[in-house]
Amino acid sequence: MDHFDSQVKNHLKNHLDKNVYFSIDNKEKVTQSLLKKRRHPFIITGLTTFIFSLVLILAISFPFWIQPENNIILEQSASPFSELNISVKEIIPEGFFKQKEQESEKINTIENNKNDSDHNVSKHNENTSIEDNKDSKAEDSNNQFNQNETVDEETFIQLVKKYNNMGNYLTENMTFEESLTPEDGPDSITSFESKTFSSKKEYYDYLSTFMTYDLAKDLWDYRLVEYNNKLGVIPMDGHISFLLDQPYTIERLSDTEYFINQEHSSDLYGVINLTIYFTFQENQWLISKIDKG
């Protein structure tokens, strides 16, 4: 299309050059006229751009020139802060703020006292817990035997000897000439007065130095009688003794439990498999059970 236009322009120019003649004055007039026509568009374009820019600037800055009615109302209705304070003080009684400050101080004092009380209670509970833990640890240390320690067999042998002789101290200096209890009536039972102990509990406390209190009661409760604040011993066969001059074995059940075992025979009891159990408690070894199986 551009090529076609160029050919047309060239043909037209050649035709005009051949057929139309312009004088020098006419050419200058035509040239000046064309130059004026060319200037007009640039002037118009410049003016248009300037006017558009001016309008745009006015449009952007227009909201700042006009304030909303709300702002005007606020400016008219707002009063100075000092005047507001004066009006509030005139409305509220004079002692109001002082009373409120006193009440606030009382509340703070109560809260501080409560916090101090809670802290003291917490401290007391903490100290109590620490003491309980100490007591618990001390008790555990007393009731636990160090497994690295080797228990001397002599410890158990001495306990067995006390078991064999436990009735001797009870009947020491006892006379069998007169019964302690009457032979007729509701308390008709033959017993002889112990010169060493005056009650069952007193005797059980003595036995508790080498055996448990419950075992002492099981072994002797049916053999003793209390009458007129005296302790009577009912005559009957004694307990089976552990014969230390015959073979026996000592075995470990746990860190705090051992037992000694012996099998022997006698005319009174026949063949007996006697086992005495030892338990470490209250920081000492005690006889805890007798098995005559």
PDB file of C-alpha atoms in Angstrom:
ATOM      1  CA  MET A   1       0.000   0.000   0.000  1.00  0.00           C
ATOM      2  CA  ASP A   2       2.860   2.427   0.851  1.00  0.00           C
ATOM      3  CA  HIS A   3       4.539   1.636  -2.430  1.00  0.00           C
ATOM      4  CA  PHE A   4       1.362   2.413  -4.329  1.00  0.00           C
ATOM      5  CA  ASP A   5       1.032   5.788  -2.572  1.00  0.00           C
ATOM      6  CA  SER A   6       4.610   6.680  -3.424  1.00  0.00           C
ATOM      7  CA  GLN A   7       4.002   5.954  -7.116  1.00  0.00           C
ATOM      8  CA  VAL A   8       0.874   8.104  -7.110  1.00  0.00           C
ATOM      9  CA  LYS A   9       2.720  10.992  -5.457  1.00  0.00           C
ATOM     10  CA  ASN A  10       5.567  10.731  -7.952  1.00  0.00           C
ATOM     11  CA  HIS A  11       3.221  10.704 -10.963  1.00  0.00           C
ATOM     12  CA  LEU A  12       1.278  13.610  -9.533  1.00  0.00           C
ATOM     13  CA  LYS A  13       4.452  15.609  -8.916  1.00  0.00           C
ATOM     14  CA  ASN A  14       5.749  14.948 -12.441  1.00  0.00           C
ATOM     15  CA  HIS A  15       2.431  15.977 -13.905  1.00  0.00           C
ATOM     16  CA  LEU A  16       2.337  19.219 -11.938  1.00  0.00           C
ATOM     17  CA  ASP A  17       5.951  20.019 -12.794  1.00  0.00           C
ATOM     18  CA  LYS A  18       5.199  19.615 -16.465  1.00  0.00           C
ATOM     19  CA  ASN A  19       1.836  21.345 -16.654  1.00  0.00           C
ATOM     20  CA  VAL A  20       1.701  23.844 -13.765  1.00  0.00           C
ATOM     21  CA  TYR A  21       4.072  26.716 -13.364  1.00  0.00           C
ATOM     22  CA  PHE A  22       4.607  28.616 -10.099  1.00  0.00           C
ATOM     23  CA  SER A  23       6.476  31.825  -9.791  1.00  0.00           C
ATOM     24  CA  ILE A  24       9.005  32.330  -7.023  1.00  0.00           C
ATOM     25  CA  ASP A  25       6.584  34.559  -5.102  1.00  0.00           C
ATOM     26  CA  ASN A  26       3.857  31.965  -5.355  1.00  0.00           C
ATOM     27  CA  LYS A  27       6.182  29.249  -4.080  1.00  0.00           C
ATOM     28  CA  GLU A  28       7.181  31.366  -1.074  1.00  0.00           C
ATOM     29  CA  LYS A  29       3.504  32.058  -0.286  1.00  0.00           C
ATOM     30  CA  VAL A  30       2.683  28.385  -0.522  1.00  0.00           C
ATOM     31  CA  THR A  31       5.671  27.476   1.677  1.00  0.00           C
ATOM     32  CA  GLN A  32       4.757  30.051   4.320  1.00  0.00           C
ATOM     33  CA  SER A  33       1.148  28.879   4.281  1.00  0.00           C
ATOM     34  CA  LEU A  34       2.230  25.294   4.852  1.00  0.00           C
ATOM     35  CA  LEU A  35       4.522  26.336   7.673  1.00  0.00           C
ATOM     36  CA  LYS A  36       1.671  28.211   9.412  1.00  0.00           C
ATOM     37  CA  LYS A  37      -0.605  25.210   9.084  1.00  0.00           C
ATOM     38  CA  ARG A  38       2.066  23.023  10.596  1.00  0.00           C
ATOM     39  CA  ARG A  39       2.492  25.330  13.626  1.00  0.00           C
ATOM     40  CA  HIS A  40      -1.192  25.456  14.469  1.00  0.00           C
ATOM     41  CA  PRO A  41      -1.445  21.787  15.529  1.00  0.00           C
ATOM     42  CA  PHE A  42       1.543  22.083  17.871  1.00  0.00           C
ATOM     43  CA  ILE A  43       0.125  25.172  19.539  1.00  0.00           C
ATOM     44  CA  ILE A  44      -3.290  23.571  19.914  1.00  0.00           C
ATOM     45  CA  THR A  45      -1.739  20.392  21.330  1.00  0.00           C
ATOM     46  CA  GLY A  46       0.342  22.343  23.846  1.00  0.00           C
ATOM     47  CA  LEU A  47      -2.629  24.398  25.006  1.00  0.00           C
ATOM     48  CA  THR A  48      -4.747  21.300  25.353  1.00  0.00           C
ATOM     49  CA  THR A  49      -2.084  19.526  27.460  1.00  0.00           C
ATOM     50  CA  PHE A  50      -1.670  22.571  29.694  1.00  0.00           C
ATOM     51  CA  ILE A  51      -5.424  22.952  30.261  1.00  0.00           C
ATOM     52  CA  PHE A  52      -5.787  19.194  31.016  1.00  0.00           C
ATOM     53  CA  SER A  53      -2.932  19.285  33.560  1.00  0.00           C
ATOM     54  CA  LEU A  54      -4.434  22.331  35.252  1.00  0.00           C
ATOM     55  CA  VAL A  55      -7.834  20.667  35.535  1.00  0.00           C
ATOM     56  CA  LEU A  56      -6.239  17.487  36.918  1.00  0.00           C
ATOM     57  CA  ILE A  57      -4.359  19.426  39.615  1.00  0.00           C
ATOM     58  CA  LEU A  58      -7.523  21.308  40.586  1.00  0.00           C
ATOM     59  CA  ALA A  59      -9.487  18.049  40.791  1.00  0.00           C
ATOM     60  CA  ILE A  60      -6.896  16.428  43.072  1.00  0.00           C
ATOM     61  CA  SER A  61      -6.665  19.374  45.439  1.00  0.00           C
ATOM     62  CA  PHE A  62     -10.414  20.103  45.482  1.00  0.00           C
ATOM     63  CA  PRO A  63     -11.281  17.831  48.537  1.00  0.00           C
ATOM     64  CA  PHE A  64      -8.828  19.729  50.726  1.00  0.00           C
ATOM     65  CA  TRP A  65     -10.516  23.054  49.966  1.00  0.00           C
ATOM     66  CA  ILE A  66     -13.945  21.881  51.042  1.00  0.00           C
ATOM     67  CA  GLN A  67     -14.273  20.531  54.594  1.00  0.00           C
ATOM     68  CA  PRO A  68     -17.115  18.124  55.508  1.00  0.00           C
ATOM     69  CA  GLU A  69     -19.956  19.441  57.542  1.00  0.00           C
ATOM     70  CA  ASN A  70     -19.092  16.958  60.359  1.00  0.00           C
ATOM     71  CA  ASN A  71     -15.701  18.603  60.848  1.00  0.00           C
ATOM     72  CA  ILE A  72     -17.324  22.023  60.982  1.00  0.00           C
ATOM     73  CA  ILE A  73     -19.798  20.777  63.593  1.00  0.00           C
ATOM     74  CA  LEU A  74     -17.007  19.273  65.651  1.00  0.00           C
ATOM     75  CA  GLU A  75     -15.011  22.476  65.513  1.00  0.00           C
ATOM     76  CA  GLN A  76     -18.032  24.476  66.604  1.00  0.00           C
ATOM     77  CA  SER A  77     -19.111  22.057  69.402  1.00  0.00           C
ATOM     78  CA  ALA A  78     -15.663  21.155  70.861  1.00  0.00           C
ATOM     79  CA  SER A  79     -14.874  22.945  74.089  1.00  0.00           C
ATOM     80  CA  PRO A  80     -11.455  23.437  75.662  1.00  0.00           C
ATOM     81  CA  PHE A  81     -10.228  20.619  77.924  1.00  0.00           C
ATOM     82  CA  SER A  82      -9.854  22.940  80.894  1.00  0.00           C
ATOM     83  CA  GLU A  83     -13.511  24.014  80.573  1.00  0.00           C
ATOM     84  CA  LEU A  84     -14.562  20.336  80.466  1.00  0.00           C
ATOM     85  CA  ASN A  85     -12.605  19.587  83.654  1.00  0.00           C
ATOM     86  CA  ILE A  86     -14.211  22.567  85.396  1.00  0.00           C
ATOM     87  CA  SER A  87     -17.702  21.419  84.428  1.00  0.00           C
ATOM     88  CA  VAL A  88     -17.020  17.833  85.684  1.00  0.00           C
ATOM     89  CA  LYS A  89     -15.681  19.079  89.020  1.00  0.00           C
ATOM     90  CA  GLU A  90     -18.752  21.266  89.418  1.00  0.00           C
ATOM     91  CA  ILE A  91     -21.062  18.253  88.886  1.00  0.00           C
ATOM     92  CA  ILE A  92     -19.183  15.654  91.059  1.00  0.00           C
ATOM     93  CA  PRO A  93     -19.028  16.239  94.842  1.00  0.00           C
ATOM     94  CA  GLU A  94     -15.763  17.470  96.271  1.00  0.00           C
ATOM     95  CA  GLY A  95     -14.957  14.356  98.369  1.00  0.00           C
ATOM     96  CA  PHE A  96     -15.778  11.866  95.622  1.00  0.00           C
ATOM     97  CA  PHE A  97     -12.254  11.381  94.262  1.00  0.00           C
ATOM     98  CA  LYS A  98     -10.699  11.228  97.722  1.00  0.00           C
ATOM     99  CA  GLN A  99     -13.187   8.559  98.798  1.00  0.00           C
ATOM    100  CA  LYS A 100     -12.475   6.542  95.674  1.00  0.00           C
ATOM    101  CA  GLU A 101      -8.731   6.738  96.293  1.00  0.00           C
ATOM    102  CA  GLN A 102      -9.211   5.500  99.866  1.00  0.00           C
ATOM    103  CA  GLU A 103     -11.367   2.590  98.664  1.00  0.00           C
ATOM    104  CA  SER A 104      -8.750   1.718  96.023  1.00  0.00           C
ATOM    105  CA  GLU A 105      -6.006   1.734  98.666  1.00  0.00           C
ATOM    106  CA  LYS A 106      -8.086  -0.577 100.912  1.00  0.00           C
ATOM    107  CA  ILE A 107      -8.645  -2.997  98.030  1.00  0.00           C
ATOM    108  CA  ASN A 108      -4.932  -3.024  97.205  1.00  0.00           C
ATOM    109  CA  THR A 109      -4.071  -3.631 100.876  1.00  0.00           C
ATOM    110  CA  ILE A 110      -6.523  -6.563 101.073  1.00  0.00           C
ATOM    111  CA  GLU A 111      -5.141  -8.080  97.870  1.00  0.00           C
ATOM    112  CA  ASN A 112      -1.551  -7.704  99.087  1.00  0.00           C
ATOM    113  CA  ASN A 113      -2.427  -9.340 102.411  1.00  0.00           C
ATOM    114  CA  LYS A 114      -4.168 -12.165 100.564  1.00  0.00           C
ATOM    115  CA  ASN A 115      -1.165 -12.674  98.291  1.00  0.00           C
ATOM    116  CA  ASP A 116       1.159 -12.705 101.316  1.00  0.00           C
ATOM    117  CA  SER A 117      -1.101 -15.224 103.051  1.00  0.00           C
ATOM    118  CA  ASP A 118      -1.232 -17.447  99.967  1.00  0.00           C
ATOM    119  CA  HIS A 119       2.539 -17.203  99.672  1.00  0.00           C
ATOM    120  CA  ASN A 120       2.992 -18.160 103.324  1.00  0.00           C
ATOM    121  CA  VAL A 121       0.588 -21.098 102.968  1.00  0.00           C
ATOM    122  CA  SER A 122       2.420 -22.228  99.834  1.00  0.00           C
ATOM    123  CA  LYS A 123       5.765 -21.881 101.609  1.00  0.00           C
ATOM    124  CA  HIS A 124       4.442 -23.846 104.589  1.00  0.00           C
ATOM    125  CA  ASN A 125       3.110 -26.596 102.322  1.00  0.00           C
ATOM    126  CA  GLU A 126       6.420 -26.687 100.479  1.00  0.00           C
ATOM    127  CA  ASN A 127       8.365 -26.976 103.727  1.00  0.00           C
ATOM    128  CA  THR A 128       5.957 -29.648 104.981  1.00  0.00           C
ATOM    129  CA  SER A 129       6.390 -31.569 101.739  1.00  0.00           C
ATOM    130  CA  ILE A 130      10.163 -31.336 102.037  1.00  0.00           C
ATOM    131  CA  GLU A 131      10.048 -32.576 105.652  1.00  0.00           C
ATOM    132  CA  ASP A 132       7.722 -35.412 104.652  1.00  0.00           C
ATOM    133  CA  ASN A 133      10.091 -36.394 101.879  1.00  0.00           C
ATOM    134  CA  LYS A 134      13.000 -36.334 104.303  1.00  0.00           C
ATOM    135  CA  ASP A 135      11.072 -38.503 106.785  1.00  0.00           C
ATOM    136  CA  SER A 136      10.029 -40.854 103.996  1.00  0.00           C
ATOM    137  CA  LYS A 137      13.601 -41.149 102.749  1.00  0.00           C
ATOM    138  CA  ALA A 138      14.853 -41.743 106.283  1.00  0.00           C
ATOM    139  CA  GLU A 139      12.219 -44.423 106.818  1.00  0.00           C
ATOM    140  CA  ASP A 140      13.061 -46.048 103.501  1.00  0.00           C
ATOM    141  CA  SER A 141      16.742 -46.025 104.372  1.00  0.00           C
ATOM    142  CA  ASN A 142      15.938 -47.714 107.690  1.00  0.00           C
ATOM    143  CA  ASN A 143      13.782 -50.381 106.082  1.00  0.00           C
ATOM    144  CA  GLN A 144      16.131 -51.059 103.180  1.00  0.00           C
ATOM    145  CA  PHE A 145      19.215 -53.168 103.523  1.00  0.00           C
ATOM    146  CA  ASN A 146      22.150 -52.434 101.263  1.00  0.00           C
ATOM    147  CA  GLN A 147      22.422 -55.398  98.954  1.00  0.00           C
ATOM    148  CA  ASN A 148      26.160 -54.832  98.681  1.00  0.00           C
ATOM    149  CA  GLU A 149      26.460 -55.527 102.416  1.00  0.00           C
ATOM    150  CA  THR A 150      27.121 -59.087 103.415  1.00  0.00           C
ATOM    151  CA  VAL A 151      25.016 -60.252 106.357  1.00  0.00           C
ATOM    152  CA  ASP A 152      27.016 -62.117 108.952  1.00  0.00           C
ATOM    153  CA  GLU A 153      25.452 -65.487 109.753  1.00  0.00           C
ATOM    154  CA  GLU A 154      26.178 -64.816 113.402  1.00  0.00           C
ATOM    155  CA  THR A 155      23.415 -62.168 113.320  1.00  0.00           C
ATOM    156  CA  PHE A 156      20.823 -64.846 112.604  1.00  0.00           C
ATOM    157  CA  ILE A 157      22.380 -67.346 115.016  1.00  0.00           C
ATOM    158  CA  GLN A 158      22.030 -64.868 117.899  1.00  0.00           C
ATOM    159  CA  LEU A 159      18.346 -64.332 117.038  1.00  0.00           C
ATOM    160  CA  VAL A 160      17.774 -68.097 117.016  1.00  0.00           C
ATOM    161  CA  LYS A 161      19.398 -68.395 120.454  1.00  0.00           C
ATOM    162  CA  LYS A 162      17.043 -65.708 121.836  1.00  0.00           C
ATOM    163  CA  TYR A 163      14.109 -67.582 120.307  1.00  0.00           C
ATOM    164  CA  ASN A 164      15.171 -70.839 121.994  1.00  0.00           C
ATOM    165  CA  ASN A 165      15.498 -69.096 125.399  1.00  0.00           C
ATOM    166  CA  MET A 166      12.468 -66.794 125.186  1.00  0.00           C
ATOM    167  CA  GLY A 167      10.535 -68.688 127.887  1.00  0.00           C
ATOM    168  CA  ASN A 168      13.365 -68.785 130.398  1.00  0.00           C
ATOM    169  CA  TYR A 169      13.163 -65.140 131.337  1.00  0.00           C
ATOM    170  CA  LEU A 170       9.371 -65.445 131.678  1.00  0.00           C
ATOM    171  CA  THR A 171       9.520 -68.269 134.198  1.00  0.00           C
ATOM    172  CA  GLU A 172      12.573 -67.097 136.085  1.00  0.00           C
ATOM    173  CA  ASN A 173      12.144 -67.402 139.890  1.00  0.00           C
ATOM    174  CA  MET A 174       8.669 -68.887 139.351  1.00  0.00           C
ATOM    175  CA  THR A 175       7.269 -71.187 142.110  1.00  0.00           C
ATOM    176  CA  PHE A 176       4.816 -73.944 141.291  1.00  0.00           C
ATOM    177  CA  GLU A 177       3.464 -74.472 144.806  1.00  0.00           C
ATOM    178  CA  GLU A 178       0.312 -72.359 144.391  1.00  0.00           C
ATOM    179  CA  SER A 179      -1.773 -71.677 141.332  1.00  0.00           C
ATOM    180  CA  LEU A 180      -2.329 -68.035 140.408  1.00  0.00           C
ATOM    181  CA  THR A 181      -5.960 -68.547 139.320  1.00  0.00           C
ATOM    182  CA  PRO A 182      -8.648 -70.511 141.242  1.00  0.00           C
ATOM    183  CA  GLU A 183      -9.279 -74.085 140.174  1.00  0.00           C
ATOM    184  CA  ASP A 184     -13.073 -73.611 140.178  1.00  0.00           C
ATOM    185  CA  GLY A 185     -15.408 -70.904 138.846  1.00  0.00           C
ATOM    186  CA  PRO A 186     -15.377 -69.071 135.473  1.00  0.00           C
ATOM    187  CA  ASP A 187     -11.601 -68.568 135.656  1.00  0.00           C
ATOM    188  CA  SER A 188     -10.858 -72.143 136.557  1.00  0.00           C
ATOM    189  CA  ILE A 189      -7.507 -72.565 134.850  1.00  0.00           C
ATOM    190  CA  THR A 190      -4.219 -73.561 136.332  1.00  0.00           C
ATOM    191  CA  SER A 191      -1.476 -70.999 135.875  1.00  0.00           C
ATOM    192  CA  PHE A 192       1.548 -69.879 137.798  1.00  0.00           C
ATOM    193  CA  GLU A 193       2.567 -66.329 138.444  1.00  0.00           C
ATOM    194  CA  SER A 194       5.466 -64.846 136.487  1.00  0.00           C
ATOM    195  CA  LYS A 195       7.839 -62.969 138.756  1.00  0.00           C
ATOM    196  CA  THR A 196       9.324 -61.042 135.842  1.00  0.00           C
ATOM    197  CA  PHE A 197       6.290 -59.630 133.978  1.00  0.00           C
ATOM    198  CA  SER A 198       2.862 -58.465 135.178  1.00  0.00           C
ATOM    199  CA  SER A 199       0.953 -58.304 131.851  1.00  0.00           C
ATOM    200  CA  LYS A 200       0.904 -59.809 128.386  1.00  0.00           C
ATOM    201  CA  LYS A 201       1.795 -56.497 126.758  1.00  0.00           C
ATOM    202  CA  GLU A 202       4.843 -56.122 128.969  1.00  0.00           C
ATOM    203  CA  TYR A 203       6.086 -59.538 127.895  1.00  0.00           C
ATOM    204  CA  TYR A 204       5.294 -58.915 124.192  1.00  0.00           C
ATOM    205  CA  ASP A 205       7.282 -55.662 124.325  1.00  0.00           C
ATOM    206  CA  TYR A 206      10.258 -57.626 125.618  1.00  0.00           C
ATOM    207  CA  LEU A 207       9.963 -60.217 122.838  1.00  0.00           C
ATOM    208  CA  SER A 208       9.732 -57.389 120.262  1.00  0.00           C
ATOM    209  CA  THR A 209      13.442 -56.724 120.746  1.00  0.00           C
ATOM    210  CA  PHE A 210      14.223 -59.764 118.555  1.00  0.00           C
ATOM    211  CA  MET A 211      10.890 -60.700 116.867  1.00  0.00           C
ATOM    212  CA  THR A 212       7.855 -58.842 115.570  1.00  0.00           C
ATOM    213  CA  TYR A 213       5.085 -57.950 118.012  1.00  0.00           C
ATOM    214  CA  ASP A 214       2.493 -59.919 116.016  1.00  0.00           C
ATOM    215  CA  LEU A 215       4.635 -63.055 116.069  1.00  0.00           C
ATOM    216  CA  ALA A 216       5.174 -62.707 119.809  1.00  0.00           C
ATOM    217  CA  LYS A 217       1.425 -62.497 120.358  1.00  0.00           C
ATOM    218  CA  ASP A 218       0.751 -65.514 118.106  1.00  0.00           C
ATOM    219  CA  LEU A 219       3.313 -67.652 119.974  1.00  0.00           C
ATOM    220  CA  TRP A 220       2.265 -66.758 123.537  1.00  0.00           C
ATOM    221  CA  ASP A 221      -1.284 -65.415 123.715  1.00  0.00           C
ATOM    222  CA  TYR A 222      -2.864 -68.844 124.387  1.00  0.00           C
ATOM    223  CA  ARG A 223      -0.173 -69.720 126.965  1.00  0.00           C
ATOM    224  CA  LEU A 224      -0.692 -66.701 129.242  1.00  0.00           C
ATOM    225  CA  VAL A 225      -3.503 -65.433 131.475  1.00  0.00           C
ATOM    226  CA  GLU A 226      -3.918 -62.114 133.288  1.00  0.00           C
ATOM    227  CA  TYR A 227      -5.509 -62.207 136.748  1.00  0.00           C
ATOM    228  CA  ASN A 228      -5.622 -59.485 139.453  1.00  0.00           C
ATOM    229  CA  ASN A 229      -2.998 -57.404 137.642  1.00  0.00           C
ATOM    230  CA  LYS A 230      -0.677 -60.377 137.504  1.00  0.00           C
ATOM    231  CA  LEU A 231       0.568 -62.501 134.610  1.00  0.00           C
ATOM    232  CA  GLY A 232       0.077 -66.254 134.837  1.00  0.00           C
ATOM    233  CA  VAL A 233       1.808 -68.904 132.723  1.00  0.00           C
ATOM    234  CA  ILE A 234      -0.305 -71.935 131.788  1.00  0.00           C
ATOM    235  CA  PRO A 235       1.705 -75.167 132.062  1.00  0.00           C
ATOM    236  CA  MET A 236       2.133 -76.897 128.673  1.00  0.00           C
ATOM    237  CA  ASP A 237       4.823 -78.203 126.397  1.00  0.00           C
ATOM    238  CA  GLY A 238       7.321 -75.580 125.271  1.00  0.00           C
ATOM    239  CA  HIS A 239       7.978 -74.346 121.744  1.00  0.00           C
ATOM    240  CA  ILE A 240      10.045 -76.386 119.350  1.00  0.00           C
ATOM    241  CA  SER A 241      13.692 -75.436 119.685  1.00  0.00           C
ATOM    242  CA  PHE A 242      16.100 -74.943 116.806  1.00  0.00           C
ATOM    243  CA  LEU A 243      19.046 -77.295 117.324  1.00  0.00           C
ATOM    244  CA  LEU A 244      22.135 -75.302 116.438  1.00  0.00           C
ATOM    245  CA  ASP A 245      24.390 -78.313 117.059  1.00  0.00           C
ATOM    246  CA  GLN A 246      22.813 -80.111 114.105  1.00  0.00           C
ATOM    247  CA  PRO A 247      23.076 -79.271 110.368  1.00  0.00           C
ATOM    248  CA  TYR A 248      21.118 -76.313 109.071  1.00  0.00           C
ATOM    249  CA  THR A 249      21.106 -73.989 106.047  1.00  0.00           C
ATOM    250  CA  ILE A 250      20.772 -70.200 105.746  1.00  0.00           C
ATOM    251  CA  GLU A 251      19.397 -68.824 102.473  1.00  0.00           C
ATOM    252  CA  ARG A 252      18.632 -65.375 101.099  1.00  0.00           C
ATOM    253  CA  LEU A 253      15.180 -64.495  99.756  1.00  0.00           C
ATOM    254  CA  SER A 254      15.854 -60.790  99.068  1.00  0.00           C
ATOM    255  CA  ASP A 255      17.939 -57.892 100.344  1.00  0.00           C
ATOM    256  CA  THR A 256      15.742 -57.707 103.446  1.00  0.00           C
ATOM    257  CA  GLU A 257      14.652 -61.336 103.875  1.00  0.00           C
ATOM    258  CA  TYR A 258      16.568 -64.475 104.914  1.00  0.00           C
ATOM    259  CA  PHE A 259      15.611 -67.775 106.461  1.00  0.00           C
ATOM    260  CA  ILE A 260      17.303 -70.597 108.366  1.00  0.00           C
ATOM    261  CA  ASN A 261      16.080 -74.158 107.891  1.00  0.00           C
ATOM    262  CA  GLN A 262      16.632 -77.431 109.695  1.00  0.00           C
ATOM    263  CA  GLU A 263      15.059 -80.859 109.610  1.00  0.00           C
ATOM    264  CA  HIS A 264      15.287 -83.022 112.739  1.00  0.00           C
ATOM    265  CA  SER A 265      13.252 -85.530 114.728  1.00  0.00           C
ATOM    266  CA  SER A 266      12.273 -85.883 118.370  1.00  0.00           C
ATOM    267  CA  ASP A 267      10.264 -88.314 120.495  1.00  0.00           C
ATOM    268  CA  LEU A 268       7.720 -85.608 121.304  1.00  0.00           C
ATOM    269  CA  TYR A 269       7.152 -84.054 117.840  1.00  0.00           C
ATOM    270  CA  GLY A 270       8.513 -86.655 115.447  1.00  0.00           C
ATOM    271  CA  VAL A 271      10.170 -85.430 112.204  1.00  0.00           C
ATOM    272  CA  ILE A 272      10.067 -81.652 111.967  1.00  0.00           C
ATOM    273  CA  ASN A 273      11.120 -79.309 109.162  1.00  0.00           C
ATOM    274  CA  LEU A 274      11.613 -76.062 111.120  1.00  0.00           C
ATOM    275  CA  THR A 275      12.117 -72.765 109.272  1.00  0.00           C
ATOM    276  CA  ILE A 276      12.691 -69.393 110.913  1.00  0.00           C
ATOM    277  CA  TYR A 277      12.306 -66.284 108.741  1.00  0.00           C
ATOM    278  CA  PHE A 278      14.182 -63.015 109.314  1.00  0.00           C
ATOM    279  CA  THR A 279      13.151 -59.568 108.040  1.00  0.00           C
ATOM    280  CA  PHE A 280      15.096 -56.297 108.116  1.00  0.00           C
ATOM    281  CA  GLN A 281      12.753 -53.623 109.500  1.00  0.00           C
ATOM    282  CA  GLU A 282      12.982 -50.659 111.875  1.00  0.00           C
ATOM    283  CA  ASN A 283      16.704 -50.643 111.125  1.00  0.00           C
ATOM    284  CA  GLN A 284      17.273 -54.093 112.582  1.00  0.00           C
ATOM    285  CA  TRP A 285      16.870 -57.790 111.831  1.00  0.00           C
ATOM    286  CA  LEU A 286      13.842 -59.450 113.471  1.00  0.00           C
ATOM    287  CA  ILE A 287      12.290 -62.898 113.447  1.00  0.00           C
ATOM    288  CA  SER A 288       9.073 -62.466 111.459  1.00  0.00           C
ATOM    289  CA  LYS A 289       7.724 -65.998 111.007  1.00  0.00           C
ATOM    290  CA  ILE A 290       8.067 -69.553 112.348  1.00  0.00           C
ATOM    291  CA  ASP A 291       7.155 -72.414 109.997  1.00  0.00           C
ATOM    292  CA  LYS A 292       6.858 -75.906 111.457  1.00  0.00           C
ATOM    293  CA  GLY A 293       5.945 -77.668 108.228  1.00  0.00           C
TER     294      GLY A 293
END
